mmCIF file of C-alpha atoms in Angstrom:
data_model
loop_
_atom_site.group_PDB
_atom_site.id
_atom_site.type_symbol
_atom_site.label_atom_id
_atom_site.label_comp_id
_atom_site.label_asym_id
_atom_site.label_seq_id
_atom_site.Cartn_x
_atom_site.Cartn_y
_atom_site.Cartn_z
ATOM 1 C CA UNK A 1002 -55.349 -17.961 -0.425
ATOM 2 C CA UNK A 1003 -51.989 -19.164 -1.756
ATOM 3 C CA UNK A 1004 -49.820 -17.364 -3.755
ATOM 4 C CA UNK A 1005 -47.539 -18.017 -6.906
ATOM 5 C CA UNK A 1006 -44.097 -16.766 -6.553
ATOM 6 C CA UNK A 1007 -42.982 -14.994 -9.528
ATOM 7 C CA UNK A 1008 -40.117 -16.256 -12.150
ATOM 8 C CA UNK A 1009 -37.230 -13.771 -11.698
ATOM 9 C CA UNK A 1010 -36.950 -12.162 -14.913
ATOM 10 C CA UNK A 1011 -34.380 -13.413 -17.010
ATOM 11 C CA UNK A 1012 -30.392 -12.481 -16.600
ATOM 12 C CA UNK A 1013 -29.343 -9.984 -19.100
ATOM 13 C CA UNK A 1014 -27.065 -11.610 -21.254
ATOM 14 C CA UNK A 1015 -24.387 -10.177 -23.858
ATOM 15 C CA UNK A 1016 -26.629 -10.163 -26.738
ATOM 16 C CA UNK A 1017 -28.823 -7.903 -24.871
ATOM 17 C CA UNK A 1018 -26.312 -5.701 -24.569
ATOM 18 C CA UNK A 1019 -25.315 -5.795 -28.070
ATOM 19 C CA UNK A 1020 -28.550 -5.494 -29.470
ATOM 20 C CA UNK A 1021 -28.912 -2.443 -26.903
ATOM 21 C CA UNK A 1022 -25.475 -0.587 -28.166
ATOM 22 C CA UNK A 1023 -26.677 -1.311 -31.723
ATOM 23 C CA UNK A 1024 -22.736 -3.547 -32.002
ATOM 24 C CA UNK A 1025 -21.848 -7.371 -32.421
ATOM 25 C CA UNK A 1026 -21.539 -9.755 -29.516
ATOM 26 C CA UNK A 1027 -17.768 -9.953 -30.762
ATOM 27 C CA UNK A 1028 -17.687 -5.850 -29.856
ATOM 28 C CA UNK A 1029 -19.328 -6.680 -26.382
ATOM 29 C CA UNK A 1030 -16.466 -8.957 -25.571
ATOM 30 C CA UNK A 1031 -14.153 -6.499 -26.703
ATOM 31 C CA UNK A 1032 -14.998 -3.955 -25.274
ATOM 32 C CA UNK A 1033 -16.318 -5.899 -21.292
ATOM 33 C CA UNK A 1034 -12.608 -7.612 -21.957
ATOM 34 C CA UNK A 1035 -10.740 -4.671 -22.379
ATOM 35 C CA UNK A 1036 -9.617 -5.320 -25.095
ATOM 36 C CA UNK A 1037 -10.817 -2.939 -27.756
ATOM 37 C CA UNK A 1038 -8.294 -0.505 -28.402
ATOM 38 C CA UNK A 1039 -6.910 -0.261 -31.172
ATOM 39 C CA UNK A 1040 -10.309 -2.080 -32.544
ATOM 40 C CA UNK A 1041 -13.157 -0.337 -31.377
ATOM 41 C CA UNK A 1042 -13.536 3.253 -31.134
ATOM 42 C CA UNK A 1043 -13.480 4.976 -28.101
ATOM 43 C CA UNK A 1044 -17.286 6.202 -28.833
ATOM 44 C CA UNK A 1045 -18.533 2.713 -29.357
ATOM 45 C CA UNK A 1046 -17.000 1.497 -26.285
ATOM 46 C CA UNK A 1047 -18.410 3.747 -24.250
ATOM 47 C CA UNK A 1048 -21.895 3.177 -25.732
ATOM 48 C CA UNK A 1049 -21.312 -0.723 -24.655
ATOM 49 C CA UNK A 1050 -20.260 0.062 -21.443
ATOM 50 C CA UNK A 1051 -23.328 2.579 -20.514
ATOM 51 C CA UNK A 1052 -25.441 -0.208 -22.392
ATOM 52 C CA UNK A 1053 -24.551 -3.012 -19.904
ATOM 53 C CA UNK A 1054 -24.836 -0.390 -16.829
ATOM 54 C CA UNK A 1055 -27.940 0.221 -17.940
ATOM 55 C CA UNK A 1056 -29.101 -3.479 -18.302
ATOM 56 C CA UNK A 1057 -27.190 -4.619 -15.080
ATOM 57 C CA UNK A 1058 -25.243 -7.024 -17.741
ATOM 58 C CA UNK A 1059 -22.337 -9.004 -15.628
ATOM 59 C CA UNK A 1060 -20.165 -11.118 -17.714
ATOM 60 C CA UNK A 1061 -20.270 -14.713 -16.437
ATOM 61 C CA UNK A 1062 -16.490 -14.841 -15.441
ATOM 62 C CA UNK A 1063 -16.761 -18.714 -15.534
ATOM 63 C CA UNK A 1064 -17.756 -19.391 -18.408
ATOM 64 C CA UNK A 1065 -15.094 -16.585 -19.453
ATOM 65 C CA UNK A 1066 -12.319 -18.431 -17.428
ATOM 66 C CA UNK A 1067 -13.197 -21.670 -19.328
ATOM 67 C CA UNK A 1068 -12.738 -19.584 -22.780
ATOM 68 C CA UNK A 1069 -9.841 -18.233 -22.149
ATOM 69 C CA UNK A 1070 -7.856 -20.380 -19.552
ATOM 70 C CA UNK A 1071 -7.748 -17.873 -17.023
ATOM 71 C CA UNK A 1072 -9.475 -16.975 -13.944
ATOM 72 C CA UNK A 1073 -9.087 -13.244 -13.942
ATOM 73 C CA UNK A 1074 -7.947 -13.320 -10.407
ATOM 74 C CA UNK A 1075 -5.176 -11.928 -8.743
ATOM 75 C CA UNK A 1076 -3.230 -12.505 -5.348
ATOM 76 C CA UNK A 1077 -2.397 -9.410 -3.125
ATOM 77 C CA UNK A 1078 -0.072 -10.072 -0.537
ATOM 78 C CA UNK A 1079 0.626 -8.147 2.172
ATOM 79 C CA UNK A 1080 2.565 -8.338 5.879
ATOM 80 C CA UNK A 1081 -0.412 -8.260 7.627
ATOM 81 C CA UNK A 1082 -4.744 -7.416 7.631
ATOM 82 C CA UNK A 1083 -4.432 -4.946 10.947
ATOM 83 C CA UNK A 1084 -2.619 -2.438 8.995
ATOM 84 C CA UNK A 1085 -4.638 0.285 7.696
ATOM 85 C CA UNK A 1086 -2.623 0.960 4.888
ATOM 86 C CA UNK A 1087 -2.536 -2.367 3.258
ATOM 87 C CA UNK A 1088 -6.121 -2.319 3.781
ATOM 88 C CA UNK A 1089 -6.302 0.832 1.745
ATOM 89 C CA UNK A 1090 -3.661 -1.091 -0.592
ATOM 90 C CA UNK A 1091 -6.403 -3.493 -1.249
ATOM 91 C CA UNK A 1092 -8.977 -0.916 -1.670
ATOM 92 C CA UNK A 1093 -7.364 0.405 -4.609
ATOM 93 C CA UNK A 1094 -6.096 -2.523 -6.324
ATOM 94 C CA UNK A 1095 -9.949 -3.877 -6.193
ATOM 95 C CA UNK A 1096 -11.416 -0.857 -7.702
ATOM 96 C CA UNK A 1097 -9.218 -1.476 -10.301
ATOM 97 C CA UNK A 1098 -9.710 -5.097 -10.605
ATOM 98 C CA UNK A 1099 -13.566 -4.773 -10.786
ATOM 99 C CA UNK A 1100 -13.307 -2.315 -13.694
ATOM 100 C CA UNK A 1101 -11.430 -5.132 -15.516
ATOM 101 C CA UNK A 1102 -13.827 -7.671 -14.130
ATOM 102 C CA UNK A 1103 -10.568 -9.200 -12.036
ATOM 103 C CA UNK A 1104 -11.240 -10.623 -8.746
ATOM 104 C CA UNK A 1105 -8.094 -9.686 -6.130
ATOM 105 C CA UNK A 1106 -7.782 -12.442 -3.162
ATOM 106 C CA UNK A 1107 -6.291 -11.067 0.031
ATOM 107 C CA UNK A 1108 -3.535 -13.038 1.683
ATOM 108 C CA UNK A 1109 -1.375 -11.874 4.136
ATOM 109 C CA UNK A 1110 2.125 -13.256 5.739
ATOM 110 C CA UNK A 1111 2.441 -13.142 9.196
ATOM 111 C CA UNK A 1112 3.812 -10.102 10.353
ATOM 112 C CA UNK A 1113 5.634 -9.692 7.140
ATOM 113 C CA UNK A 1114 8.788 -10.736 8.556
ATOM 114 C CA UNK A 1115 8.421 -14.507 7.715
ATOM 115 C CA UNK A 1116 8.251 -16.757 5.209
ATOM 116 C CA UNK A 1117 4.333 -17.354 3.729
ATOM 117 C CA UNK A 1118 3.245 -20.840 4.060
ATOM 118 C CA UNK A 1119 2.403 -21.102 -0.167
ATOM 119 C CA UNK A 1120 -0.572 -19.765 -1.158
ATOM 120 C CA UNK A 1121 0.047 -21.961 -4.414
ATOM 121 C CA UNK A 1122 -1.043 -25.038 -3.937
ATOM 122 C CA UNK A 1123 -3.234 -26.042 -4.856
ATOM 123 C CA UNK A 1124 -4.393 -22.569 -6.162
ATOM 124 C CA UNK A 1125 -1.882 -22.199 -8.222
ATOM 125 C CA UNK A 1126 -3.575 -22.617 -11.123
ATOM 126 C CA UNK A 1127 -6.869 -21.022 -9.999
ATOM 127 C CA UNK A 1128 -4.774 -17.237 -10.233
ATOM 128 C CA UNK A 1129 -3.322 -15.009 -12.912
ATOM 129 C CA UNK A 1130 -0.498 -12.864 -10.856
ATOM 130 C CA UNK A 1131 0.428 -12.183 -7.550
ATOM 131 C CA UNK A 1132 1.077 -8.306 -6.267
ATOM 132 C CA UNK A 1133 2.970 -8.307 -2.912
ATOM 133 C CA UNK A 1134 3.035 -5.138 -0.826
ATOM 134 C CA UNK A 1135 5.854 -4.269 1.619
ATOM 135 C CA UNK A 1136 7.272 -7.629 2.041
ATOM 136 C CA UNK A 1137 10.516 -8.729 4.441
ATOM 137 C CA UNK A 1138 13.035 -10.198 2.115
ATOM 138 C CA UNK A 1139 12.416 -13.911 3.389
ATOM 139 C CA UNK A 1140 8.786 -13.944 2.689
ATOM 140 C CA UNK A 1141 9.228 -13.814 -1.282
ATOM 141 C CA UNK A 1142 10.522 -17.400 -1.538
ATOM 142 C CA UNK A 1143 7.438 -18.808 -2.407
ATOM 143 C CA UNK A 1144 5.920 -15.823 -4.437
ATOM 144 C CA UNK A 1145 8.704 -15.871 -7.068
ATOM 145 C CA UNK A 1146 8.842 -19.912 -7.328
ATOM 146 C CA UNK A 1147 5.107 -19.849 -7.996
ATOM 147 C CA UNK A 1148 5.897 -19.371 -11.583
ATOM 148 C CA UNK A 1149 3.090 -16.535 -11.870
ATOM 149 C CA UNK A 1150 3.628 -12.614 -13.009
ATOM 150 C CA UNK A 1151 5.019 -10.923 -9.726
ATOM 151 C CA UNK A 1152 4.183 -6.806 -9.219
ATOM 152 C CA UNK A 1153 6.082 -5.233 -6.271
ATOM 153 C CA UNK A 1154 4.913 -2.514 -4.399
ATOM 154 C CA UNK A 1155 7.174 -0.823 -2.242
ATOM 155 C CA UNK A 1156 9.876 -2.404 -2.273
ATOM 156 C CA UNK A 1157 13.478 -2.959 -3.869
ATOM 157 C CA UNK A 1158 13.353 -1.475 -7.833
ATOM 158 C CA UNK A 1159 16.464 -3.811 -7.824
ATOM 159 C CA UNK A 1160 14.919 -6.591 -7.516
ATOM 160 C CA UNK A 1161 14.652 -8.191 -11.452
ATOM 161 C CA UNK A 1162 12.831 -11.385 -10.217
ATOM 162 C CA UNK A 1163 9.272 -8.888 -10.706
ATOM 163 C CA UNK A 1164 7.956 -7.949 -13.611
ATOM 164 C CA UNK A 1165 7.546 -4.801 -12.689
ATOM 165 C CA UNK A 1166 7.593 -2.830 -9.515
ATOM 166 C CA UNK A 1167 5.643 0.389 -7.817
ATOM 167 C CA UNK A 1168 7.008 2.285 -5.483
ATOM 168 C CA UNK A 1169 6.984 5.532 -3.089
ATOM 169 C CA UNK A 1170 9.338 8.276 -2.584
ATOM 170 C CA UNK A 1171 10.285 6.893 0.530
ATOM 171 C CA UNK A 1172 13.223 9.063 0.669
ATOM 172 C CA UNK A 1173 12.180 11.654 0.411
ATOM 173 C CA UNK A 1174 9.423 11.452 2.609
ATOM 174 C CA UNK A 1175 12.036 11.112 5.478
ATOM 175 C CA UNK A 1176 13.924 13.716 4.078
ATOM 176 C CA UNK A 1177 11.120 15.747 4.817
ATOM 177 C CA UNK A 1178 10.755 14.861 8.145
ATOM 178 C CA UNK A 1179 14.538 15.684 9.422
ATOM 179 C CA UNK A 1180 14.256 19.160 7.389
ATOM 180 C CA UNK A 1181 11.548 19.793 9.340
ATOM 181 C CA UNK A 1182 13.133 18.635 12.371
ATOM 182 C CA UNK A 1183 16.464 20.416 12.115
ATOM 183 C CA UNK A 1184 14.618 23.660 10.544
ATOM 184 C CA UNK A 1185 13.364 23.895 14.179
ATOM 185 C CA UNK A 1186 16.447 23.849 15.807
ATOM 186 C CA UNK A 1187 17.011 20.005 16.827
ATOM 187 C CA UNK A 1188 20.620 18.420 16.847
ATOM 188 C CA UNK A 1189 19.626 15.150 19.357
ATOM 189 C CA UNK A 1190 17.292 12.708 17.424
ATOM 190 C CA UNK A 1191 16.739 9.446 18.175
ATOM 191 C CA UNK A 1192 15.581 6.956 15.303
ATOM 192 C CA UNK A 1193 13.067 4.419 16.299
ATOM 193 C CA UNK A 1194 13.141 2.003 13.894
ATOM 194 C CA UNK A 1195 10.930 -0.700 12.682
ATOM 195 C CA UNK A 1196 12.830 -4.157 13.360
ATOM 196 C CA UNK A 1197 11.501 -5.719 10.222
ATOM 197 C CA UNK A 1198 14.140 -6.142 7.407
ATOM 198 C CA UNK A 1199 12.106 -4.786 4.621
ATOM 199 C CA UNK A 1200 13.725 -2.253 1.961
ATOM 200 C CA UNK A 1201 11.372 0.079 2.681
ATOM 201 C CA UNK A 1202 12.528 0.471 6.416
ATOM 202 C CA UNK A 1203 16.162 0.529 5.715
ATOM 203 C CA UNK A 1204 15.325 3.318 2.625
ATOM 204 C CA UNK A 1205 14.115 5.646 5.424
ATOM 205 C CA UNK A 1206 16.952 4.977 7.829
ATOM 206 C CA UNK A 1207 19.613 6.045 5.462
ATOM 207 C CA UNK A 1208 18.199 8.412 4.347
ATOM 208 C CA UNK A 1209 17.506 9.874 7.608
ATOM 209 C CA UNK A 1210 21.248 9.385 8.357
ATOM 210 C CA UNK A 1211 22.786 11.007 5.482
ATOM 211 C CA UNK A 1212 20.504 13.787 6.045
ATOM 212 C CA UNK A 1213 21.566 14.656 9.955
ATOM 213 C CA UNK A 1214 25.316 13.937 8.523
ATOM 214 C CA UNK A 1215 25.204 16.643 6.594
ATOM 215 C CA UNK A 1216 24.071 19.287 9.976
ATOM 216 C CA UNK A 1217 27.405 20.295 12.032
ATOM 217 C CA UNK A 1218 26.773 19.417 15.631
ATOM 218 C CA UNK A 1219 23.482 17.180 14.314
ATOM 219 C CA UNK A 1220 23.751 13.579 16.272
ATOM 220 C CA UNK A 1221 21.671 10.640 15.559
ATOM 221 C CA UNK A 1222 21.145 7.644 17.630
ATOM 222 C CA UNK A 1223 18.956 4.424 16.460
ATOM 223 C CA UNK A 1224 17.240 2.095 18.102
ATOM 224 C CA UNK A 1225 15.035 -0.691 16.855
ATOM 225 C CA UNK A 1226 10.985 -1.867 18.216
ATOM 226 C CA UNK A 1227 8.456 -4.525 16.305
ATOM 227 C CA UNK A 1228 5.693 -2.576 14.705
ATOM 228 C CA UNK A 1229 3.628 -1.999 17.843
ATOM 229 C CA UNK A 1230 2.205 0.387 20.836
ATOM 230 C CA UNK A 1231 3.891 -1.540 22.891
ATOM 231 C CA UNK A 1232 7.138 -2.454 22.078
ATOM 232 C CA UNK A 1233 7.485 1.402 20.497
ATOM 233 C CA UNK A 1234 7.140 2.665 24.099
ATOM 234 C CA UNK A 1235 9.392 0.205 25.742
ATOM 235 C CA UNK A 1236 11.962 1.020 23.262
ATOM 236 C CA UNK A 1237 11.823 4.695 23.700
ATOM 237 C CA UNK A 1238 11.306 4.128 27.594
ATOM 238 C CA UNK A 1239 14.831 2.654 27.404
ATOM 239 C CA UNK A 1240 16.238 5.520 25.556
ATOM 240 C CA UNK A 1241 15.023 8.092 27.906
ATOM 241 C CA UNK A 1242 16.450 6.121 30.818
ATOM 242 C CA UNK A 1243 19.986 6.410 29.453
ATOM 243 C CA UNK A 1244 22.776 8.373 30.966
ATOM 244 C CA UNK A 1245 23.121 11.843 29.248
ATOM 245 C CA UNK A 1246 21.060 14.616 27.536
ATOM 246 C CA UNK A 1247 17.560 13.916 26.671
ATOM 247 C CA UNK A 1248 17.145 13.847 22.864
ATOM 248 C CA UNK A 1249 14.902 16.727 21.320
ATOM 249 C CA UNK A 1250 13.378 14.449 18.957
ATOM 250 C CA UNK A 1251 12.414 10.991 17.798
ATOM 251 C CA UNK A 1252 11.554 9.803 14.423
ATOM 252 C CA UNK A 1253 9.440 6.923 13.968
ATOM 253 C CA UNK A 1254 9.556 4.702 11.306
ATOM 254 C CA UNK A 1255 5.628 4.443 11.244
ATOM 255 C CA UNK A 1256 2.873 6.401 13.322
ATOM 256 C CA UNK A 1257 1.903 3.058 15.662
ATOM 257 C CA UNK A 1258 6.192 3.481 16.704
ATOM 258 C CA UNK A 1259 5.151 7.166 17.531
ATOM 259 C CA UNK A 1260 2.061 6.541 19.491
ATOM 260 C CA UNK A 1261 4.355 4.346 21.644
ATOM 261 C CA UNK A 1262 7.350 6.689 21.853
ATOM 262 C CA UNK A 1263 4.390 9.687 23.027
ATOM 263 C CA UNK A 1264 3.487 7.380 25.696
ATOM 264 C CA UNK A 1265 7.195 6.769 26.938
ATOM 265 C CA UNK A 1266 7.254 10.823 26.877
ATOM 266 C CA UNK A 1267 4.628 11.493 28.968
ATOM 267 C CA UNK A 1268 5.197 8.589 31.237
ATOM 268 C CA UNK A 1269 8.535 10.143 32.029
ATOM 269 C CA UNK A 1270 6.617 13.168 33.029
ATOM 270 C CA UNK A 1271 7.590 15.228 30.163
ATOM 271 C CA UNK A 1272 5.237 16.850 27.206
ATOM 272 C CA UNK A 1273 5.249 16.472 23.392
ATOM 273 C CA UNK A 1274 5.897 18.361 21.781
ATOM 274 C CA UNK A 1275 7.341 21.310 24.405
ATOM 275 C CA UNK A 1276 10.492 18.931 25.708
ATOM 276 C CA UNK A 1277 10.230 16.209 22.962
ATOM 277 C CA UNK A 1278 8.977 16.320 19.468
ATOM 278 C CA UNK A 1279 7.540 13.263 17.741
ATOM 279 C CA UNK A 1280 7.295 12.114 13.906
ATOM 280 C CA UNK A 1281 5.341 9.339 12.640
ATOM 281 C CA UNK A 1282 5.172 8.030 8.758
ATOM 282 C CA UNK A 1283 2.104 6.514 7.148
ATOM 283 C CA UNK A 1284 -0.734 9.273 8.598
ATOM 284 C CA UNK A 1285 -2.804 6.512 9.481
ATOM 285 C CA UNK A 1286 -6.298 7.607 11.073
ATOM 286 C CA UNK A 1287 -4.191 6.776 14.500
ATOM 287 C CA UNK A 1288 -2.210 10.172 13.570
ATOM 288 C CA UNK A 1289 -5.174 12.295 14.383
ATOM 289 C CA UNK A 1290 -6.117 10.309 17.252
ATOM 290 C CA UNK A 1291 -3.420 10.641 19.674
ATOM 291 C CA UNK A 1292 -2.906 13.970 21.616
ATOM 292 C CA UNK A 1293 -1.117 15.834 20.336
ATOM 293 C CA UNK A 1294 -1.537 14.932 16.314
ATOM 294 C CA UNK A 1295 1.101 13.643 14.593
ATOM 295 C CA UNK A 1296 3.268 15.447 12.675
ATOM 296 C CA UNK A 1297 3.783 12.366 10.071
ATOM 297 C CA UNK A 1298 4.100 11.746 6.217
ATOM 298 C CA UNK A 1299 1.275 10.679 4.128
ATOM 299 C CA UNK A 1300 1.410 7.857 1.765
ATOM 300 C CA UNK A 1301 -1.403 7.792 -1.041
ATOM 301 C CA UNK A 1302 -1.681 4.190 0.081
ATOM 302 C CA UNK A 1303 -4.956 3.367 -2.462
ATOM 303 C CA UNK A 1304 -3.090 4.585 -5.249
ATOM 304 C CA UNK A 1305 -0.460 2.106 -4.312
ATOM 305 C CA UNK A 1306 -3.099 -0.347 -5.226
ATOM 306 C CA UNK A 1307 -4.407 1.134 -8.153
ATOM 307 C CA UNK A 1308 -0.668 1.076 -9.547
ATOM 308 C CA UNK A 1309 0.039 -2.242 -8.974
ATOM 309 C CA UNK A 1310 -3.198 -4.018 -10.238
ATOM 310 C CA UNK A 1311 -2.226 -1.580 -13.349
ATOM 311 C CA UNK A 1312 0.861 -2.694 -13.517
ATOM 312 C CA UNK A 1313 -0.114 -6.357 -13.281
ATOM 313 C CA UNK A 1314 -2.715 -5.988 -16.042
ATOM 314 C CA UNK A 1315 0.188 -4.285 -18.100
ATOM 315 C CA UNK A 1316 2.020 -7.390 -17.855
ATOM 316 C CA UNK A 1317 -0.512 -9.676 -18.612
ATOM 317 C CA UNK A 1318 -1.310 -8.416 -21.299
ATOM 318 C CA UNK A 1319 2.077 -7.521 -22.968
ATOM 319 C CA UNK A 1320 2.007 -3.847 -22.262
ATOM 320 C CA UNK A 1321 5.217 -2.044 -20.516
ATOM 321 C CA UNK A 1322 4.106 -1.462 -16.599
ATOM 322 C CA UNK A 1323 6.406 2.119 -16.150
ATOM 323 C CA UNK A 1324 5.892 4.206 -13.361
ATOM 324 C CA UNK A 1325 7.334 6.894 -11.601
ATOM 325 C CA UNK A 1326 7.836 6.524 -7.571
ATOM 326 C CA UNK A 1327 4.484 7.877 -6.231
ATOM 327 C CA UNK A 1328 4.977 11.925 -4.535
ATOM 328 C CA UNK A 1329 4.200 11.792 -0.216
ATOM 329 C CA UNK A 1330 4.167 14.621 1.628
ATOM 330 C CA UNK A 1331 4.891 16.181 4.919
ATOM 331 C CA UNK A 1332 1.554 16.717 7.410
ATOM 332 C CA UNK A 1333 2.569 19.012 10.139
ATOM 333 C CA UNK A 1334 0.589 18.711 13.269
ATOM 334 C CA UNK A 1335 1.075 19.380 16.859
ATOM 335 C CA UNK A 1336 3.668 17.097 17.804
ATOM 336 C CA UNK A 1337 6.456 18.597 16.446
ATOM 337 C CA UNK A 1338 8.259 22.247 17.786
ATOM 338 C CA UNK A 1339 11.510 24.157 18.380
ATOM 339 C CA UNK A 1340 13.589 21.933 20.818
ATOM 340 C CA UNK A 1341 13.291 23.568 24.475
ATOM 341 C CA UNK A 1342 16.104 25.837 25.379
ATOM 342 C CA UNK A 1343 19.367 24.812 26.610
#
C-alpha cells in the first residue's frame, strides 16, 4: 500500500501576519524591524508581534539583507571559548540579537593576548559591527582597521577608536575584596596576577594597591601566572617557598588563579582558609566547586552581553549607546577568615 507524503503547509508570510494584526505589511516591517517608534503605537506593535508568535512568522533575513544592504549580523570577539564567562557574554548578546532578528558570530583570539588573524576578509562585508570582550591591547589591530562599528566591553573607556564602550566596576569589585581582607585582620597579601596585558587586569591591580597603601603596617607583594590551574599553583608554590613570613592572604585576579593558589596551599601542608585565605574574581561555577568555596566577586557576565549588542544596535542605528559601569558584588564563602595568630 504506498503512501503520499503530504505538502508541508505553506510558510507564513508577512501578509499573514498583517492581515492577522488587522495593520499594513509596511507596519509588519516596522514593527519585525524595530523600527516603529515614533510611528507605530506601542499597542499596535505589540498586536504584530503576538500576531507573528502566534503564526510562527520568521522574517526571511535574506531577502531582508538584499533590501537593505545589510546582513543583520554581528561579530563577538572574545580571548578565548573555554571561559565561562565569555560564554555567558555570548549568551546575552544573542538573546538580544534574536529579539532584533541579528545573528551574533562567535570568534575568539587566542588566548586574548595576541593579535587575531582578521576575521575580515573576506567577511567583511557579510557583518554589521564587531563587539570585542576583554581584549589584550595587541589583539585590536585588526578590529578597528576593519572599518565596521566597534562596541567594547570591558575594557579601556579611554579608548575613542569604539563607538561606544560597556564596562564593569572593576574597581570596585577589588576594592571589595581587600576590605574584606583587611576587615579580618590581614596585613601580608600576595597578588597573583593574570599575566595578560588587558585593562581590565591592570584596573584590579591598582586598585588593589592603592587600597592596602592606605592600611599602616598593610604589605603587598605581586606576582604574575597565565590564566590557568597550573601555572596559578606554580606561581604561588614559588611564593610560599620564599624566605620569610608566610603571607595571610592571596588575591587572585580570576577564580581558575585561585583554584591553583588552593592547591599550592594545601600541597605545602597548610589549610585554606585557617593559615591562608584565598580570593578569586569572576564566581565562575569553578568557585563552588573547589573545597573550600571561593570567596570571589561576581560579574553579571550575560548582562555584559545584553549591553553591548544594545549598545551596538544604538549605534547602528544613530541612537546614543550610554551606560553606566555595570554594579558586581562581593560573594563570601569559605575560603576566606581572620589571619591565624601571630
Amino acid at each position: 500500500m504506498s503512501s503520499t507524503r503530504q505538502p508541508a503547509p505553506p510558510r507564513p508570510t508577512s501578509r499573514d501576519v498583517a492581515r492577522a494584526a488587522g495593520v499594513s505589511q509596511a507596519t509588519v516591517s516596522l514593527v519585525l524591524g524595530d523600527k516603529w517608534r515614533g510611528r507605530v503605537s506601542a499597542a499596535t506593535a505589540e498586536r504584530v508581534r503576538g500576531s507573528a508568535r502566534d503564526l510562527g512568522y520568521r522574517p526571511n533575513l535574506a531577502a531582508r539583507s538584499l533590501r537593505l544592504g545589510r546582513t543583520r549580523t554581528a561579530l563577538l570577539v572574545v580571548p578565548a571559548l573555554t571561559n565561562e564567562f565569555f560564554a555567558r557574554v555570548y549568551t546575552g548578546a544573542a538573546a538580544v540579537a534574536a529579539e532584533h532578528d541579528f545573528g551574533v558570530v562567535l570568534y575568539p583570539s587566542p588566548d586574548g593576548t595576541g593579535p587575531a588573524r582578521d576575521p575580515f576578509d573576506p567577511a567583511r562585508a557579510a557583518l554589521d559591527g564587531v563587539i570585542a570582550s576583554s581584549m589584550a591591547a595587541d589583539a585590536l589591530g585588526a578590529l578597528r582597521g576593519a572599518d565596521l562599528p566597534l562596541v567594547m566591553l570591558d575594557s579601556d573607556p579611554g579608548d575613542r577608536r569604539a563607538a561606544a564602550h560597556v564596562n564593569l566596576a572593576i574597581a570596585d569589585g577589588m576594592r571589595q575584596v581587600t576590605d574584606h581582607l583587611l576587615g579580618l585582620g590581614h596585613r601580608r597579601i600576595v597578588h597573583l596576577a593574570s599575566a595578560v596585558d588587558t585593562w581590565t587586569f591592570a584596573v584590579r591591580a591598582r586598585a588593589l594597591e592603592e587600597a592596602v597603601r592606605q592600611v599602616p603596617g598593610a604589605a603587598l607583594h605581586t606576582v604574575t601566572a597565565p590564566l590557568d590551574v597550573r601555572a596559578g599553583r606554580e606561581a604561588a608554590e614559588a611564593v610560599l617557598a620564599s624566605p620569610g613570613p608566610l603571607p595571610t592572604a592571596i588575591v587572585c585576579d580570576d577564580d581558575i588563579l585561585a583554584a591553583g593558589a588552593c592547591k599550592a596551599v594545601r600541597r605545602r601542608g597548610l589549610r585554606v582558609p585557617d593559615d591562608i585565605s584565598v580570593t578569586g574574581y569572576d564566581d565562575l561555577a569553578l568557585a563552588t566547586a573547589v573545597e573550600p568555596e571561593l570567596t570571589t566577586v561576581r560579574l553579571p557576565a550575560e548582562q555584559v552581553g545584553e549591553r553591548g549588542m544594545g549598545a551596538l544596535l544604538a549605534v547602528l542605528e544613530g541612537r546614543p549607546a550610554v551606560h553606566h559601569d555595570l554594579p558586581v558584588h562581593l560573594v563570601v564563602r569559605g575560603s576566606t577568615a581572620p589571619p591565624p595568630a601571630a
